[in-house]
């Protein structure tokens, strides 16, 4: 298949919509589009557990020898919540998973009018991405002209800086993430409830060679999270990092993580070369 796109589809807590492979592995390979995309959806499960294959969905936006700074292999955006994703094998993507809403002219999609709540990501394999393995939550929650990363939009001829909605109660566990240009797992703006990142294996993070984007697991502003029992090896920068606060009297907990060989990683310095695509076999 080329891509799967669902918009404004809603199950219920007792009867969620389930998207599952049947009789073997489903292969999805496209181009610049998100290969599986959910927009304004709730109570949906995307499960690659419909056959004896470990990963019932195989998502590869680009050919086996190519990396391109482009598509998201899997995307959850808009006013979405209560979604589970498991047993996907993703490779050769711009970003493996993009789970966030950036906001815009419609105030319903901006802070504080929505929380992307209760997203469970588990038992997936993500390898070879140009940017993050998982990009969860907007990294500029206080968007404005003088903010850390200003992101203006044009609304009826007027420049506007929407504040993106927050995340909450995110669970990321039992995933394998290897060879990512930027962070392996990134979670930001998760201020609602307590999110949890655990039992993941993260390897070779930061292969683009940008020291500000080379951590294995990184959490951003406002995130309240418990990060434990992960195994992280060979990162360009830190094994674990926090670039923002949690909440008053709410600790950001890092426990029982195994980190080895931070700073030991060959990289391509892609962020300084101005490239938008590479052929892996011809790179040094």
XYZ file of C-alpha atoms in Angstrom:
284
model
C 0.000 0.000 0.000
C 1.025 3.606 -0.524
C -0.500 5.185 2.589
C -3.381 4.957 5.082
C -5.118 8.150 6.218
C -7.927 8.458 8.774
C -9.569 11.746 9.757
C -12.314 12.384 12.308
C -12.752 8.726 13.170
C -13.792 7.858 16.725
C -14.275 4.602 18.559
C -15.402 4.359 22.168
C -13.652 3.129 25.326
C -15.574 -0.166 25.135
C -15.432 -0.486 21.345
C -12.309 1.109 19.844
C -11.607 1.098 16.135
C -8.914 -1.521 15.472
C -6.652 -1.453 12.405
C -4.783 -4.740 12.171
C -2.906 -6.791 9.599
C -4.334 -10.150 8.582
C -2.654 -13.274 7.236
C 0.847 -11.812 7.018
C 2.848 -8.610 7.074
C 1.341 -5.505 5.496
C 3.918 -3.448 3.581
C 3.442 0.282 3.187
C 5.898 2.256 1.089
C 5.215 5.754 -0.152
C 7.065 9.021 -0.619
C 6.630 12.440 0.963
C 3.313 11.635 2.681
C 2.907 10.145 6.121
C 2.492 6.447 5.476
C -0.043 5.977 8.299
C -1.711 9.172 9.487
C -4.425 9.763 12.083
C -5.964 13.259 12.309
C -8.677 14.249 14.798
C -9.106 10.639 15.901
C -9.818 8.942 19.218
C -10.090 5.437 20.656
C -8.152 3.817 17.830
C -5.698 0.922 17.956
C -3.142 0.298 15.189
C -1.815 -3.163 15.951
C 0.565 -5.286 13.927
C -0.471 -8.386 15.842
C -2.750 -10.008 13.275
C -0.297 -12.715 12.175
C 2.702 -14.645 13.439
C 4.992 -11.827 12.255
C 6.658 -9.894 15.075
C 5.850 -6.689 13.197
C 2.624 -6.936 11.255
C 3.150 -3.565 9.550
C 6.346 -2.797 7.619
C 6.602 0.929 6.833
C 9.430 2.188 4.634
C 8.879 5.566 2.954
C 12.088 5.437 0.915
C 14.234 2.747 -0.750
C 16.451 0.573 1.423
C 19.659 2.513 0.683
C 18.233 6.035 0.979
C 17.654 8.540 3.762
C 15.664 11.703 3.032
C 14.742 14.624 5.270
C 11.060 14.313 4.511
C 8.135 12.168 5.461
C 6.808 10.876 8.742
C 6.338 7.117 8.686
C 3.566 7.312 11.298
C 1.717 10.451 12.366
C -0.905 11.402 14.983
C -2.069 15.031 14.799
C -5.041 17.297 15.444
C -7.461 16.829 18.314
C -6.523 13.190 18.836
C -6.404 11.114 22.015
C -6.650 7.547 23.360
C -4.611 5.842 20.654
C -2.476 2.692 20.868
C 0.227 1.766 18.344
C 2.186 -1.475 18.468
C 4.226 -3.958 16.420
C 5.239 -1.663 13.573
C 8.619 -1.918 11.834
C 9.695 1.476 10.477
C 12.852 2.293 8.533
C 14.266 4.828 6.064
C 12.000 7.665 7.160
C 12.499 11.371 7.725
C 11.019 10.826 11.206
C 9.785 7.500 12.497
C 6.787 8.695 14.531
C 5.383 12.229 14.637
C 2.886 12.573 17.496
C 1.932 16.185 18.152
C -0.195 19.105 17.050
C 1.481 22.394 16.154
C -1.612 24.583 16.408
C -2.795 27.162 13.908
C -5.464 29.732 13.136
C -8.300 27.690 14.647
C -8.198 28.225 18.438
C -9.703 24.770 19.028
C -6.312 23.323 18.061
C -4.296 25.613 20.347
C -3.367 25.669 24.048
C -5.245 25.413 26.380
C -8.170 24.067 24.353
C -6.915 20.526 23.832
C -4.679 17.878 25.382
C -3.441 15.013 23.240
C -4.015 12.485 25.977
C -3.410 8.772 26.550
C -1.179 7.721 23.651
C 0.482 4.299 24.067
C 3.427 3.394 21.830
C 4.915 -0.040 22.422
C 6.700 -3.028 20.891
C 7.746 -1.183 17.729
C 11.025 -1.259 15.821
C 12.349 1.992 14.313
C 15.677 2.027 12.469
C 17.434 4.458 10.098
C 15.725 7.852 10.302
C 17.017 11.213 9.154
C 15.669 12.971 12.254
C 14.073 11.606 15.450
C 12.959 8.049 15.903
C 9.961 9.373 17.873
C 9.033 13.063 17.954
C 6.291 13.337 20.582
C 4.965 16.759 21.615
C 5.731 20.229 20.308
C 9.138 21.553 21.395
C 8.089 25.214 21.377
C 5.189 25.240 23.870
C 5.504 28.970 24.600
C 5.523 29.938 20.946
C 5.976 33.667 20.406
C 8.166 36.227 18.612
C 10.819 36.016 21.347
C 10.453 32.337 22.240
C 13.132 29.667 21.956
C 11.927 28.601 18.506
C 9.441 31.101 16.992
C 6.926 29.421 14.682
C 4.638 32.021 13.089
C 1.627 31.255 10.905
C -0.405 33.573 8.667
C -4.067 33.904 9.692
C -6.212 36.059 7.391
C -3.213 38.177 6.505
C -2.046 38.566 10.113
C 1.027 36.916 11.584
C 0.059 34.785 14.551
C 2.055 32.655 16.976
C -0.207 29.804 18.102
C 0.644 28.038 21.337
C 0.389 24.336 20.602
C -1.747 22.000 22.706
C -0.095 19.983 25.441
C 0.375 16.232 25.784
C -0.557 13.996 28.685
C -0.286 10.447 30.004
C 1.974 9.246 27.202
C 3.419 5.732 27.513
C 6.404 4.616 25.417
C 7.670 1.125 26.223
C 9.265 -2.039 24.832
C 10.434 -0.302 21.652
C 13.695 -0.812 19.739
C 15.106 2.385 18.208
C 18.418 2.315 16.320
C 20.393 4.659 14.030
C 18.557 7.976 14.170
C 19.848 11.318 12.912
C 18.542 13.090 15.988
C 17.217 11.800 19.327
C 15.951 8.272 19.548
C 12.907 9.201 21.677
C 11.848 12.806 22.323
C 8.922 13.832 24.525
C 7.956 17.477 25.094
C 5.035 19.540 26.414
C 3.640 16.557 28.329
C 2.277 18.506 31.291
C -0.940 16.572 31.955
C -0.722 13.572 34.265
C 2.509 11.594 34.423
C 3.970 10.114 31.249
C 6.213 7.049 31.277
C 9.126 5.904 29.089
C 10.444 2.467 29.995
C 11.957 -0.826 28.814
C 13.129 0.674 25.525
C 16.387 -0.087 23.729
C 17.868 3.011 22.074
C 21.102 2.823 20.047
C 23.168 5.101 17.774
C 21.265 8.351 18.368
C 22.455 11.601 16.800
C 24.007 10.295 13.592
C 23.397 13.650 11.860
C 26.176 15.060 14.042
C 24.273 17.883 15.781
C 25.319 17.926 19.453
C 22.089 19.701 20.492
C 20.030 16.906 18.934
C 22.072 13.842 19.780
C 20.582 12.379 22.969
C 19.195 8.884 23.289
C 16.082 9.933 25.229
C 15.270 13.603 25.822
C 12.328 15.316 27.537
C 11.370 18.943 26.942
C 9.608 21.790 28.697
C 6.717 21.134 31.090
C 7.084 17.372 30.788
C 6.144 15.323 33.839
C 7.537 11.849 33.344
C 8.947 8.706 34.894
C 11.808 7.353 32.753
C 13.135 3.999 33.848
C 14.690 0.675 32.872
C 15.814 1.787 29.409
C 19.035 0.613 27.735
C 20.860 3.348 25.800
C 24.142 2.892 23.916
C 26.311 4.933 21.540
C 24.802 8.404 21.527
C 26.361 11.477 19.897
C 25.561 13.547 23.002
C 23.911 12.513 26.271
C 22.277 9.206 27.009
C 19.405 10.910 28.873
C 18.628 14.626 28.904
C 16.027 17.075 30.178
C 15.774 20.482 28.516
C 12.873 21.766 30.585
C 11.243 21.675 33.971
C 8.535 19.390 35.297
C 6.043 20.908 37.724
C 6.107 22.376 41.215
C 6.689 19.559 43.723
C 6.434 16.984 40.912
C 9.795 15.294 40.354
C 11.071 14.303 36.935
C 12.216 10.747 37.698
C 15.091 8.910 36.003
C 15.681 5.460 37.525
C 17.424 2.184 36.679
C 18.516 3.173 33.181
C 21.613 1.568 31.647
C 23.711 4.010 29.598
C 26.912 3.058 27.781
C 29.295 4.816 25.351
C 27.787 8.292 25.197
C 29.947 10.342 22.850
C 31.143 7.284 20.935
C 29.353 7.469 17.586
C 30.384 7.977 13.998
C 28.228 10.656 12.358
C 27.610 12.251 8.987
C 27.477 15.959 10.071
C 24.358 16.248 7.901
C 23.151 19.358 9.703
C 26.107 21.389 8.362
C 26.127 20.020 4.819
C 22.810 21.401 3.628
C 21.839 18.032 2.197
C 18.237 16.855 1.991
C 18.987 13.280 0.942
C 21.811 10.768 1.060
C 22.546 7.358 -0.307
C 23.838 5.442 2.690
C 26.294 3.232 0.796
C 28.158 6.213 -0.670
C 28.574 8.101 2.602
C 31.822 7.767 4.596
